[in-house]
Amino acid sequence: MNREERYGYGMKVLERVDGEAGQRIVDSLADTSPELGHQVVAWAFGDMYDRPELPPRDRQLVTLGVLSALGGCEIQLEVHINAALNVGLTATEIAEALLHSAVYCGMPRSINATLVAKKVFAERGLLPITNLG
């Protein structure tokens, strides 16, 4: 595929997974780094995200874990928590994944990620979560 075909394909994947939130991220880069926006669409979604070896829900679990571990990625976490819901993860599964992340990346990062999830879940009418063991 040429550059524009990769972008077009990536945009279809982005829309399917992230909906409007993904488009807002790309739009927010347009006046500062349009090439970064292009790479997000063409490479991250067109080339990487849609590879058949790992289903979208599993890719989102990986993404949530990595973003939680990195810290300081709250904007991206919001996008990807919505995406995780869009590709079939439940709010309880997401809350459990973020709880599990505390073991590997620490309580502060797990709490920060969970508070982002709380915002997304509230916006989507998915609260309260009851994942008490």
CSV table of N, CA, C and O in Angstrom, one decimal:
chain,number,residue,atom,x,y,z
A,1,MET,N,0.8,-1.2,0.0
A,1,MET,CA,0.0,0.0,0.0
A,1,MET,C,0.9,1.2,0.0
A,1,MET,O,1.9,1.3,0.6
A,2,ASN,N,0.4,2.3,-0.6
A,2,ASN,CA,1.1,3.5,-0.6
A,2,ASN,C,0.7,4.3,0.7
A,2,ASN,O,-0.1,3.9,1.4
A,3,ARG,N,1.3,5.4,0.8
A,3,ARG,CA,1.1,6.3,2.0
A,3,ARG,C,-0.3,6.6,2.3
A,3,ARG,O,-0.8,6.4,3.4
A,4,GLU,N,-1.0,7.0,1.3
A,4,GLU,CA,-2.4,7.4,1.5
A,4,GLU,C,-3.3,6.2,1.7
A,4,GLU,O,-4.3,6.3,2.5
A,5,GLU,N,-3.0,5.1,1.1
A,5,GLU,CA,-3.8,3.9,1.3
A,5,GLU,C,-3.6,3.3,2.7
A,5,GLU,O,-4.6,2.9,3.3
A,6,ARG,N,-2.4,3.4,3.2
A,6,ARG,CA,-2.2,3.0,4.6
A,6,ARG,C,-2.9,3.9,5.6
A,6,ARG,O,-3.5,3.4,6.5
A,7,TYR,N,-2.9,5.2,5.3
A,7,TYR,CA,-3.7,6.1,6.1
A,7,TYR,C,-5.2,5.8,6.1
A,7,TYR,O,-5.8,5.8,7.1
A,8,GLY,N,-5.7,5.6,4.9
A,8,GLY,CA,-7.1,5.3,4.8
A,8,GLY,C,-7.5,4.0,5.5
A,8,GLY,O,-8.5,3.9,6.2
A,9,TYR,N,-6.7,3.0,5.4
A,9,TYR,CA,-6.9,1.7,6.1
A,9,TYR,C,-6.8,1.9,7.6
A,9,TYR,O,-7.7,1.5,8.3
A,10,GLY,N,-5.8,2.6,8.0
A,10,GLY,CA,-5.6,2.9,9.4
A,10,GLY,C,-6.8,3.7,10.0
A,10,GLY,O,-7.2,3.5,11.1
A,11,MET,N,-7.3,4.6,9.2
A,11,MET,CA,-8.5,5.4,9.7
A,11,MET,C,-9.7,4.6,9.9
A,11,MET,O,-10.4,4.7,10.9
A,12,LYS,N,-9.9,3.6,9.0
A,12,LYS,CA,-11.0,2.6,9.2
A,12,LYS,C,-10.9,1.9,10.5
A,12,LYS,O,-11.8,1.7,11.3
A,13,VAL,N,-9.6,1.4,10.8
A,13,VAL,CA,-9.4,0.7,12.1
A,13,VAL,C,-9.6,1.6,13.3
A,13,VAL,O,-10.2,1.2,14.2
A,14,LEU,N,-9.0,2.8,13.2
A,14,LEU,CA,-9.1,3.8,14.3
A,14,LEU,C,-10.6,4.1,14.6
A,14,LEU,O,-11.0,4.1,15.7
A,15,GLU,N,-11.4,4.3,13.5
A,15,GLU,CA,-12.8,4.6,13.7
A,15,GLU,C,-13.5,3.4,14.4
A,15,GLU,O,-14.4,3.6,15.3
A,16,ARG,N,-13.2,2.2,14.0
A,16,ARG,CA,-13.8,1.0,14.5
A,16,ARG,C,-13.5,0.9,16.0
A,16,ARG,O,-14.3,0.5,16.8
A,17,VAL,N,-12.3,1.2,16.4
A,17,VAL,CA,-11.8,0.9,17.7
A,17,VAL,C,-12.1,2.1,18.6
A,17,VAL,O,-12.6,2.0,19.7
A,18,ASP,N,-11.6,3.3,18.2
A,18,ASP,CA,-11.7,4.5,19.1
A,18,ASP,C,-12.8,5.4,18.8
A,18,ASP,O,-13.1,6.3,19.6
A,19,GLY,N,-13.5,5.3,17.7
A,19,GLY,CA,-14.6,6.2,17.4
A,19,GLY,C,-14.1,7.6,17.3
A,19,GLY,O,-13.0,7.9,16.8
A,20,GLU,N,-14.9,8.5,17.9
A,20,GLU,CA,-14.6,10.0,17.8
A,20,GLU,C,-13.4,10.3,18.6
A,20,GLU,O,-12.7,11.3,18.3
A,21,ALA,N,-13.1,9.6,19.7
A,21,ALA,CA,-11.9,9.9,20.5
A,21,ALA,C,-10.6,9.8,19.8
A,21,ALA,O,-9.8,10.7,19.9
A,22,GLY,N,-10.5,8.8,18.9
A,22,GLY,CA,-9.3,8.7,18.1
A,22,GLY,C,-9.1,9.8,17.1
A,22,GLY,O,-8.1,10.4,17.0
A,23,GLN,N,-10.3,10.2,16.5
A,23,GLN,CA,-10.2,11.3,15.6
A,23,GLN,C,-9.9,12.6,16.3
A,23,GLN,O,-9.1,13.4,15.7
A,24,ARG,N,-10.3,12.8,17.5
A,24,ARG,CA,-10.0,14.0,18.2
A,24,ARG,C,-8.5,14.1,18.5
A,24,ARG,O,-7.9,15.2,18.4
A,25,ILE,N,-7.9,13.0,18.8
A,25,ILE,CA,-6.4,13.0,19.0
A,25,ILE,C,-5.7,13.4,17.7
A,25,ILE,O,-4.8,14.2,17.7
A,26,VAL,N,-6.1,12.8,16.6
A,26,VAL,CA,-5.5,13.1,15.3
A,26,VAL,C,-5.7,14.6,15.0
A,26,VAL,O,-4.7,15.3,14.6
A,27,ASP,N,-6.9,15.0,15.2
A,27,ASP,CA,-7.2,16.4,14.9
A,27,ASP,C,-6.4,17.4,15.8
A,27,ASP,O,-5.9,18.4,15.3
A,28,SER,N,-6.1,17.0,17.0
A,28,SER,CA,-5.4,17.8,18.0
A,28,SER,C,-3.9,18.0,17.5
A,28,SER,O,-3.3,18.9,17.9
A,29,LEU,N,-3.4,17.1,16.7
A,29,LEU,CA,-2.1,17.1,16.2
A,29,LEU,C,-1.9,17.9,14.9
A,29,LEU,O,-0.8,18.2,14.5
A,30,ALA,N,-3.0,18.2,14.3
A,30,ALA,CA,-3.0,18.7,12.9
A,30,ALA,C,-2.2,20.0,12.7
A,30,ALA,O,-1.5,20.1,11.7
A,31,ASP,N,-2.3,20.9,13.7
A,31,ASP,CA,-1.6,22.2,13.5
A,31,ASP,C,-0.2,22.2,14.1
A,31,ASP,O,0.6,23.1,13.9
A,32,THR,N,0.2,21.1,14.9
A,32,THR,CA,1.5,21.1,15.5
A,32,THR,C,2.4,20.0,14.9
A,32,THR,O,3.6,20.3,14.6
A,33,SER,N,1.8,18.8,14.6
A,33,SER,CA,2.6,17.8,14.0
A,33,SER,C,1.7,16.9,13.2
A,33,SER,O,1.4,15.7,13.6
A,34,PRO,N,1.3,17.3,12.0
A,34,PRO,CA,0.4,16.5,11.2
A,34,PRO,C,1.1,15.2,10.9
A,34,PRO,O,0.4,14.2,10.7
A,35,GLU,N,2.4,15.1,10.8
A,35,GLU,CA,3.1,13.8,10.5
A,35,GLU,C,2.9,12.8,11.6
A,35,GLU,O,2.7,11.6,11.4
A,36,LEU,N,2.9,13.3,12.9
A,36,LEU,CA,2.7,12.4,14.0
A,36,LEU,C,1.2,11.9,13.9
A,36,LEU,O,1.0,10.7,14.1
A,37,GLY,N,0.3,12.7,13.6
A,37,GLY,CA,-1.1,12.3,13.4
A,37,GLY,C,-1.2,11.2,12.3
A,37,GLY,O,-1.9,10.2,12.5
A,38,HIS,N,-0.5,11.5,11.2
A,38,HIS,CA,-0.5,10.5,10.1
A,38,HIS,C,0.1,9.2,10.6
A,38,HIS,O,-0.5,8.1,10.3
A,39,GLN,N,1.2,9.2,11.4
A,39,GLN,CA,1.8,8.0,11.8
A,39,GLN,C,0.9,7.2,12.8
A,39,GLN,O,0.9,6.0,12.8
A,40,VAL,N,0.2,7.9,13.7
A,40,VAL,CA,-0.7,7.3,14.6
A,40,VAL,C,-1.7,6.5,13.8
A,40,VAL,O,-2.0,5.3,14.1
A,41,VAL,N,-2.3,7.1,12.7
A,41,VAL,CA,-3.3,6.4,11.9
A,41,VAL,C,-2.7,5.3,11.1
A,41,VAL,O,-3.1,4.2,11.1
A,42,ALA,N,-1.7,5.7,10.3
A,42,ALA,CA,-1.1,4.7,9.3
A,42,ALA,C,-0.3,3.6,9.9
A,42,ALA,O,-0.5,2.4,9.6
A,43,TRP,N,0.5,3.9,10.8
A,43,TRP,CA,1.4,2.9,11.4
A,43,TRP,C,0.7,2.2,12.6
A,43,TRP,O,0.6,1.0,12.6
A,44,ALA,N,0.4,3.0,13.6
A,44,ALA,CA,-0.1,2.4,14.9
A,44,ALA,C,-1.4,1.6,14.6
A,44,ALA,O,-1.6,0.5,15.1
A,45,PHE,N,-2.3,2.2,13.8
A,45,PHE,CA,-3.6,1.5,13.6
A,45,PHE,C,-3.6,0.7,12.3
A,45,PHE,O,-4.1,-0.4,12.2
A,46,GLY,N,-3.1,1.3,11.2
A,46,GLY,CA,-3.1,0.6,9.9
A,46,GLY,C,-2.2,-0.6,9.9
A,46,GLY,O,-2.5,-1.7,9.3
A,47,ASP,N,-1.0,-0.5,10.4
A,47,ASP,CA,0.0,-1.5,10.3
A,47,ASP,C,0.0,-2.4,11.6
A,47,ASP,O,0.1,-3.7,11.5
A,48,MET,N,0.0,-1.9,12.8
A,48,MET,CA,0.2,-2.6,14.0
A,48,MET,C,-1.1,-3.1,14.6
A,48,MET,O,-1.2,-4.3,14.9
A,49,TYR,N,-2.1,-2.3,14.8
A,49,TYR,CA,-3.3,-2.6,15.6
A,49,TYR,C,-4.1,-3.7,15.0
A,49,TYR,O,-4.6,-4.6,15.7
A,50,ASP,N,-4.2,-3.8,13.7
A,50,ASP,CA,-5.1,-4.7,13.1
A,50,ASP,C,-4.4,-6.0,12.7
A,50,ASP,O,-5.0,-6.8,11.9
A,51,ARG,N,-3.2,-6.3,13.2
A,51,ARG,CA,-2.5,-7.6,12.9
A,51,ARG,C,-3.4,-8.7,13.4
A,51,ARG,O,-4.0,-8.6,14.5
A,52,PRO,N,-3.5,-9.8,12.7
A,52,PRO,CA,-4.5,-10.9,13.1
A,52,PRO,C,-4.0,-11.7,14.3
A,52,PRO,O,-4.8,-12.5,14.8
A,53,GLU,N,-2.8,-11.7,14.7
A,53,GLU,CA,-2.3,-12.6,15.7
A,53,GLU,C,-2.8,-12.3,17.1
A,53,GLU,O,-2.7,-13.2,18.0
A,54,LEU,N,-3.3,-11.1,17.3
A,54,LEU,CA,-3.9,-10.8,18.7
A,54,LEU,C,-5.2,-10.1,18.5
A,54,LEU,O,-5.2,-9.1,17.8
A,55,PRO,N,-6.2,-10.5,19.1
A,55,PRO,CA,-7.5,-9.9,18.9
A,55,PRO,C,-7.6,-8.5,19.6
A,55,PRO,O,-6.8,-8.2,20.5
A,56,PRO,N,-8.4,-7.6,19.1
A,56,PRO,CA,-8.5,-6.2,19.6
A,56,PRO,C,-8.7,-6.1,21.1
A,56,PRO,O,-8.1,-5.3,21.8
A,57,ARG,N,-9.5,-7.0,21.7
A,57,ARG,CA,-9.7,-6.9,23.2
A,57,ARG,C,-8.4,-7.2,23.9
A,57,ARG,O,-8.0,-6.5,24.9
A,58,ASP,N,-7.6,-8.1,23.4
A,58,ASP,CA,-6.3,-8.4,24.0
A,58,ASP,C,-5.3,-7.3,23.8
A,58,ASP,O,-4.5,-6.9,24.7
A,59,ARG,N,-5.3,-6.7,22.6
A,59,ARG,CA,-4.5,-5.5,22.4
A,59,ARG,C,-4.8,-4.4,23.3
A,59,ARG,O,-3.9,-3.7,23.8
A,60,GLN,N,-6.1,-4.2,23.6
A,60,GLN,CA,-6.4,-3.1,24.5
A,60,GLN,C,-6.0,-3.4,26.0
A,60,GLN,O,-5.6,-2.5,26.7
A,61,LEU,N,-6.1,-4.7,26.4
A,61,LEU,CA,-5.5,-5.0,27.7
A,61,LEU,C,-4.1,-4.7,27.8
A,61,LEU,O,-3.6,-4.2,28.8
A,62,VAL,N,-3.3,-5.1,26.8
A,62,VAL,CA,-1.9,-4.8,26.8
A,62,VAL,C,-1.7,-3.2,26.8
A,62,VAL,O,-0.9,-2.7,27.6
A,63,THR,N,-2.4,-2.5,26.0
A,63,THR,CA,-2.3,-1.1,26.0
A,63,THR,C,-2.6,-0.4,27.3
A,63,THR,O,-1.9,0.5,27.8
A,64,LEU,N,-3.7,-0.9,28.0
A,64,LEU,CA,-4.0,-0.3,29.3
A,64,LEU,C,-2.9,-0.6,30.3
A,64,LEU,O,-2.6,0.3,31.1
A,65,GLY,N,-2.4,-1.8,30.3
A,65,GLY,CA,-1.3,-2.1,31.2
A,65,GLY,C,-0.1,-1.3,31.0
A,65,GLY,O,0.5,-0.7,31.9
A,66,VAL,N,0.3,-1.1,29.7
A,66,VAL,CA,1.5,-0.3,29.4
A,66,VAL,C,1.3,1.2,29.8
A,66,VAL,O,2.1,1.8,30.4
A,67,LEU,N,0.1,1.7,29.4
A,67,LEU,CA,-0.1,3.1,29.7
A,67,LEU,C,-0.2,3.4,31.2
A,67,LEU,O,0.3,4.4,31.7
A,68,SER,N,-0.8,2.4,31.9
A,68,SER,CA,-0.8,2.5,33.4
A,68,SER,C,0.6,2.5,34.0
A,68,SER,O,1.0,3.3,34.9
A,69,ALA,N,1.4,1.6,33.5
A,69,ALA,CA,2.8,1.5,34.0
A,69,ALA,C,3.6,2.7,33.6
A,69,ALA,O,4.5,3.1,34.5
A,70,LEU,N,3.4,3.3,32.5
A,70,LEU,CA,4.2,4.5,32.1
A,70,LEU,C,3.9,5.7,33.0
A,70,LEU,O,4.8,6.4,33.4
A,71,GLY,N,2.6,5.8,33.4
A,71,GLY,CA,2.2,7.0,34.1
A,71,GLY,C,2.2,8.2,33.3
A,71,GLY,O,2.9,8.3,32.3
A,72,GLY,N,1.4,9.2,33.7
A,72,GLY,CA,1.4,10.4,32.9
A,72,GLY,C,0.7,10.3,31.6
A,72,GLY,O,0.9,11.2,30.7
A,73,CYS,N,0.0,9.3,31.4
A,73,CYS,CA,-0.7,9.0,30.1
A,73,CYS,C,-2.2,9.1,30.2
A,73,CYS,O,-2.9,8.3,29.5
A,74,GLU,N,-2.7,9.9,31.1
A,74,GLU,CA,-4.1,10.0,31.3
A,74,GLU,C,-5.0,10.2,30.1
A,74,GLU,O,-6.1,9.7,29.9
A,75,ILE,N,-4.5,11.1,29.2
A,75,ILE,CA,-5.3,11.4,28.0
A,75,ILE,C,-5.4,10.2,27.2
A,75,ILE,O,-6.5,9.8,26.7
A,76,GLN,N,-4.3,9.5,27.0
A,76,GLN,CA,-4.3,8.2,26.2
A,76,GLN,C,-5.1,7.1,26.9
A,76,GLN,O,-5.8,6.4,26.3
A,77,LEU,N,-5.0,7.1,28.2
A,77,LEU,CA,-5.8,6.1,29.0
A,77,LEU,C,-7.3,6.3,28.7
A,77,LEU,O,-8.0,5.3,28.5
A,78,GLU,N,-7.7,7.5,28.7
A,78,GLU,CA,-9.1,7.8,28.5
A,78,GLU,C,-9.6,7.3,27.1
A,78,GLU,O,-10.6,6.6,27.0
A,79,VAL,N,-8.8,7.6,26.1
A,79,VAL,CA,-9.1,7.1,24.8
A,79,VAL,C,-9.1,5.5,24.8
A,79,VAL,O,-10.1,4.9,24.2
A,80,HIS,N,-8.2,4.9,25.4
A,80,HIS,CA,-8.0,3.5,25.3
A,80,HIS,C,-9.0,2.7,26.2
A,80,HIS,O,-9.3,1.6,26.0
A,81,ILE,N,-9.4,3.3,27.3
A,81,ILE,CA,-10.5,2.7,28.1
A,81,ILE,C,-11.8,2.7,27.3
A,81,ILE,O,-12.5,1.7,27.3
A,82,ASN,N,-12.1,3.8,26.7
A,82,ASN,CA,-13.2,3.8,25.8
A,82,ASN,C,-13.1,2.8,24.7
A,82,ASN,O,-14.0,2.0,24.4
A,83,ALA,N,-11.9,2.7,24.1
A,83,ALA,CA,-11.6,1.7,23.0
A,83,ALA,C,-11.8,0.3,23.6
A,83,ALA,O,-12.4,-0.6,22.9
A,84,ALA,N,-11.3,0.0,24.8
A,84,ALA,CA,-11.5,-1.3,25.4
A,84,ALA,C,-12.9,-1.7,25.5
A,84,ALA,O,-13.3,-2.8,25.2
A,85,LEU,N,-13.8,-0.7,25.9
A,85,LEU,CA,-15.2,-1.0,26.0
A,85,LEU,C,-15.8,-1.2,24.6
A,85,LEU,O,-16.6,-2.1,24.4
A,86,ASN,N,-15.3,-0.5,23.6
A,86,ASN,CA,-15.8,-0.6,22.2
A,86,ASN,C,-15.4,-2.0,21.6
A,86,ASN,O,-16.2,-2.4,20.7
A,87,VAL,N,-14.4,-2.6,22.0
A,87,VAL,CA,-14.0,-3.9,21.4
A,87,VAL,C,-14.4,-5.1,22.3
A,87,VAL,O,-13.9,-6.2,22.0
A,88,GLY,N,-15.2,-4.8,23.3
A,88,GLY,CA,-15.8,-6.0,24.0
A,88,GLY,C,-15.4,-6.2,25.4
A,88,GLY,O,-15.9,-7.1,26.1
A,89,LEU,N,-14.4,-5.5,26.0
A,89,LEU,CA,-14.1,-5.6,27.4
A,89,LEU,C,-15.2,-5.0,28.2
A,89,LEU,O,-15.8,-4.0,27.8
A,90,THR,N,-15.5,-5.6,29.4
A,90,THR,CA,-16.5,-5.0,30.2
A,90,THR,C,-15.8,-4.0,31.2
A,90,THR,O,-14.6,-4.1,31.4
A,91,ALA,N,-16.6,-3.2,31.8
A,91,ALA,CA,-16.1,-2.3,32.8
A,91,ALA,C,-15.4,-3.0,33.9
A,91,ALA,O,-14.3,-2.6,34.5
A,92,THR,N,-16.0,-4.1,34.4
A,92,THR,CA,-15.4,-5.0,35.4
A,92,THR,C,-14.1,-5.5,35.0
A,92,THR,O,-13.1,-5.5,35.8
A,93,GLU,N,-14.0,-6.0,33.8
A,93,GLU,CA,-12.7,-6.5,33.3
A,93,GLU,C,-11.6,-5.5,33.3
A,93,GLU,O,-10.4,-5.7,33.6
A,94,ILE,N,-12.0,-4.3,32.9
A,94,ILE,CA,-11.0,-3.1,32.8
A,94,ILE,C,-10.6,-2.8,34.2
A,94,ILE,O,-9.4,-2.6,34.5
A,95,ALA,N,-11.6,-2.7,35.2
A,95,ALA,CA,-11.2,-2.4,36.5
A,95,ALA,C,-10.3,-3.4,37.1
A,95,ALA,O,-9.4,-3.1,37.9
A,96,GLU,N,-10.6,-4.7,36.8
A,96,GLU,CA,-9.7,-5.8,37.3
A,96,GLU,C,-8.3,-5.7,36.7
A,96,GLU,O,-7.3,-5.9,37.4
A,97,ALA,N,-8.2,-5.4,35.4
A,97,ALA,CA,-6.9,-5.2,34.8
A,97,ALA,C,-6.1,-4.1,35.4
A,97,ALA,O,-4.9,-4.2,35.7
A,98,LEU,N,-6.8,-3.0,35.7
A,98,LEU,CA,-6.1,-1.8,36.4
A,98,LEU,C,-5.7,-2.2,37.8
A,98,LEU,O,-4.7,-1.7,38.3
A,99,LEU,N,-6.6,-2.9,38.5
A,99,LEU,CA,-6.2,-3.4,39.8
A,99,LEU,C,-5.0,-4.3,39.8
A,99,LEU,O,-4.0,-4.1,40.6
A,100,HIS,N,-5.0,-5.2,38.8
A,100,HIS,CA,-3.8,-6.1,38.6
A,100,HIS,C,-2.5,-5.3,38.4
A,100,HIS,O,-1.4,-5.7,38.8
A,101,SER,N,-2.7,-4.2,37.7
A,101,SER,CA,-1.5,-3.4,37.3
A,101,SER,C,-0.8,-2.9,38.6
A,101,SER,O,0.4,-2.6,38.5
A,102,ALA,N,-1.5,-2.8,39.7
A,102,ALA,CA,-0.8,-2.3,40.9
A,102,ALA,C,0.3,-3.2,41.4
A,102,ALA,O,1.3,-2.7,41.9
A,103,VAL,N,0.2,-4.5,41.1
A,103,VAL,CA,1.2,-5.4,41.5
A,103,VAL,C,2.5,-5.1,40.7
A,103,VAL,O,3.6,-5.2,41.3
A,104,TYR,N,2.4,-4.7,39.5
A,104,TYR,CA,3.6,-4.6,38.6
A,104,TYR,C,4.1,-3.1,38.4
A,104,TYR,O,5.3,-2.9,38.2
A,105,CYS,N,3.2,-2.1,38.6
A,105,CYS,CA,3.6,-0.8,38.3
A,105,CYS,C,3.4,0.1,39.5
A,105,CYS,O,3.7,1.3,39.4
A,106,GLY,N,2.8,-0.4,40.6
A,106,GLY,CA,2.6,0.4,41.8
A,106,GLY,C,1.2,1.0,42.0
A,106,GLY,O,0.5,1.2,41.0
A,107,MET,N,0.9,1.2,43.3
A,107,MET,CA,-0.4,1.7,43.6
A,107,MET,C,-0.7,3.1,43.0
A,107,MET,O,-1.8,3.3,42.5
A,108,PRO,N,0.3,4.1,43.1
A,108,PRO,CA,-0.1,5.4,42.5
A,108,PRO,C,-0.5,5.4,41.1
A,108,PRO,O,-1.5,6.0,40.7
A,109,ARG,N,0.2,4.6,40.2
A,109,ARG,CA,-0.1,4.5,38.8
A,109,ARG,C,-1.4,3.8,38.6
A,109,ARG,O,-2.3,4.1,37.8
A,110,SER,N,-1.7,2.7,39.4
A,110,SER,CA,-2.9,2.0,39.3
A,110,SER,C,-4.1,2.9,39.7
A,110,SER,O,-5.1,2.9,39.1
A,111,ILE,N,-3.9,3.6,40.8
A,111,ILE,CA,-5.0,4.5,41.2
A,111,ILE,C,-5.3,5.6,40.2
A,111,ILE,O,-6.4,5.9,39.8
A,112,ASN,N,-4.2,6.2,39.6
A,112,ASN,CA,-4.4,7.2,38.6
A,112,ASN,C,-5.2,6.6,37.4
A,112,ASN,O,-6.1,7.3,36.8
A,113,ALA,N,-4.8,5.5,36.9
A,113,ALA,CA,-5.5,4.8,35.8
A,113,ALA,C,-6.9,4.5,36.2
A,113,ALA,O,-7.8,4.7,35.3
A,114,THR,N,-7.2,4.1,37.4
A,114,THR,CA,-8.5,3.7,37.8
A,114,THR,C,-9.4,5.0,37.9
A,114,THR,O,-10.6,4.9,37.6
A,115,LEU,N,-8.8,6.1,38.3
A,115,LEU,CA,-9.6,7.3,38.3
A,115,LEU,C,-10.0,7.8,36.9
A,115,LEU,O,-11.0,8.4,36.7
A,116,VAL,N,-9.1,7.5,35.9
A,116,VAL,CA,-9.5,7.8,34.5
A,116,VAL,C,-10.6,6.9,34.1
A,116,VAL,O,-11.6,7.3,33.5
A,117,ALA,N,-10.5,5.6,34.5
A,117,ALA,CA,-11.6,4.7,34.2
A,117,ALA,C,-12.9,5.1,34.8
A,117,ALA,O,-13.9,5.0,34.2
A,118,LYS,N,-12.8,5.6,36.0
A,118,LYS,CA,-14.0,6.1,36.7
A,118,LYS,C,-14.7,7.2,35.9
A,118,LYS,O,-15.9,7.2,35.7
A,119,LYS,N,-13.9,8.1,35.4
A,119,LYS,CA,-14.5,9.2,34.5
A,119,LYS,C,-15.2,8.6,33.3
A,119,LYS,O,-16.3,8.9,33.0
A,120,VAL,N,-14.5,7.7,32.6
A,120,VAL,CA,-15.1,7.0,31.4
A,120,VAL,C,-16.3,6.3,31.7
A,120,VAL,O,-17.4,6.4,31.1
A,121,PHE,N,-16.3,5.5,32.8
A,121,PHE,CA,-17.4,4.6,33.2
A,121,PHE,C,-18.6,5.5,33.6
A,121,PHE,O,-19.7,5.2,33.2
A,122,ALA,N,-18.3,6.6,34.3
A,122,ALA,CA,-19.4,7.6,34.6
A,122,ALA,C,-20.1,8.1,33.4
A,122,ALA,O,-21.3,8.2,33.3
A,123,GLU,N,-19.2,8.6,32.4
A,123,GLU,CA,-19.8,9.1,31.2
A,123,GLU,C,-20.6,8.1,30.4
A,123,GLU,O,-21.5,8.5,29.7
A,124,ARG,N,-20.3,6.8,30.5
A,124,ARG,CA,-21.0,5.8,29.8
A,124,ARG,C,-22.1,5.1,30.7
A,124,ARG,O,-22.7,4.1,30.2
A,125,GLY,N,-22.3,5.6,31.9
A,125,GLY,CA,-23.3,5.0,32.7
A,125,GLY,C,-23.0,3.6,33.2
A,125,GLY,O,-24.0,2.8,33.4
A,126,LEU,N,-21.8,3.3,33.5
A,126,LEU,CA,-21.4,2.0,33.9
A,126,LEU,C,-21.0,1.9,35.4
A,126,LEU,O,-20.4,0.8,35.7
A,127,LEU,N,-21.2,2.9,36.1
A,127,LEU,CA,-20.9,2.8,37.6
A,127,LEU,C,-22.1,2.3,38.4
A,127,LEU,O,-23.2,2.6,37.9
A,128,PRO,N,-22.0,1.7,39.5
A,128,PRO,CA,-20.7,1.3,40.1
A,128,PRO,C,-20.2,0.0,39.6
A,128,PRO,O,-21.0,-0.8,39.1
A,129,ILE,N,-18.9,-0.3,39.8
A,129,ILE,CA,-18.3,-1.5,39.5
A,129,ILE,C,-18.2,-2.3,40.8
A,129,ILE,O,-17.8,-1.7,41.9
A,130,THR,N,-18.5,-3.6,40.8
A,130,THR,CA,-18.4,-4.4,42.0
A,130,THR,C,-17.5,-5.6,41.8
A,130,THR,O,-18.0,-6.7,41.5
A,131,ASN,N,-16.2,-5.3,41.9
A,131,ASN,CA,-15.2,-6.4,41.7
A,131,ASN,C,-14.5,-6.8,43.0
A,131,ASN,O,-13.4,-7.1,43.0
A,132,LEU,N,-15.3,-6.8,44.1
A,132,LEU,CA,-14.7,-7.2,45.3
A,132,LEU,C,-14.5,-8.7,45.4
A,132,LEU,O,-15.4,-9.4,45.0
A,133,GLY,N,-13.4,-9.1,45.8
A,133,GLY,CA,-13.1,-10.6,45.8
A,133,GLY,C,-13.5,-11.1,47.1
A,133,GLY,O,-14.1,-11.9,47.6
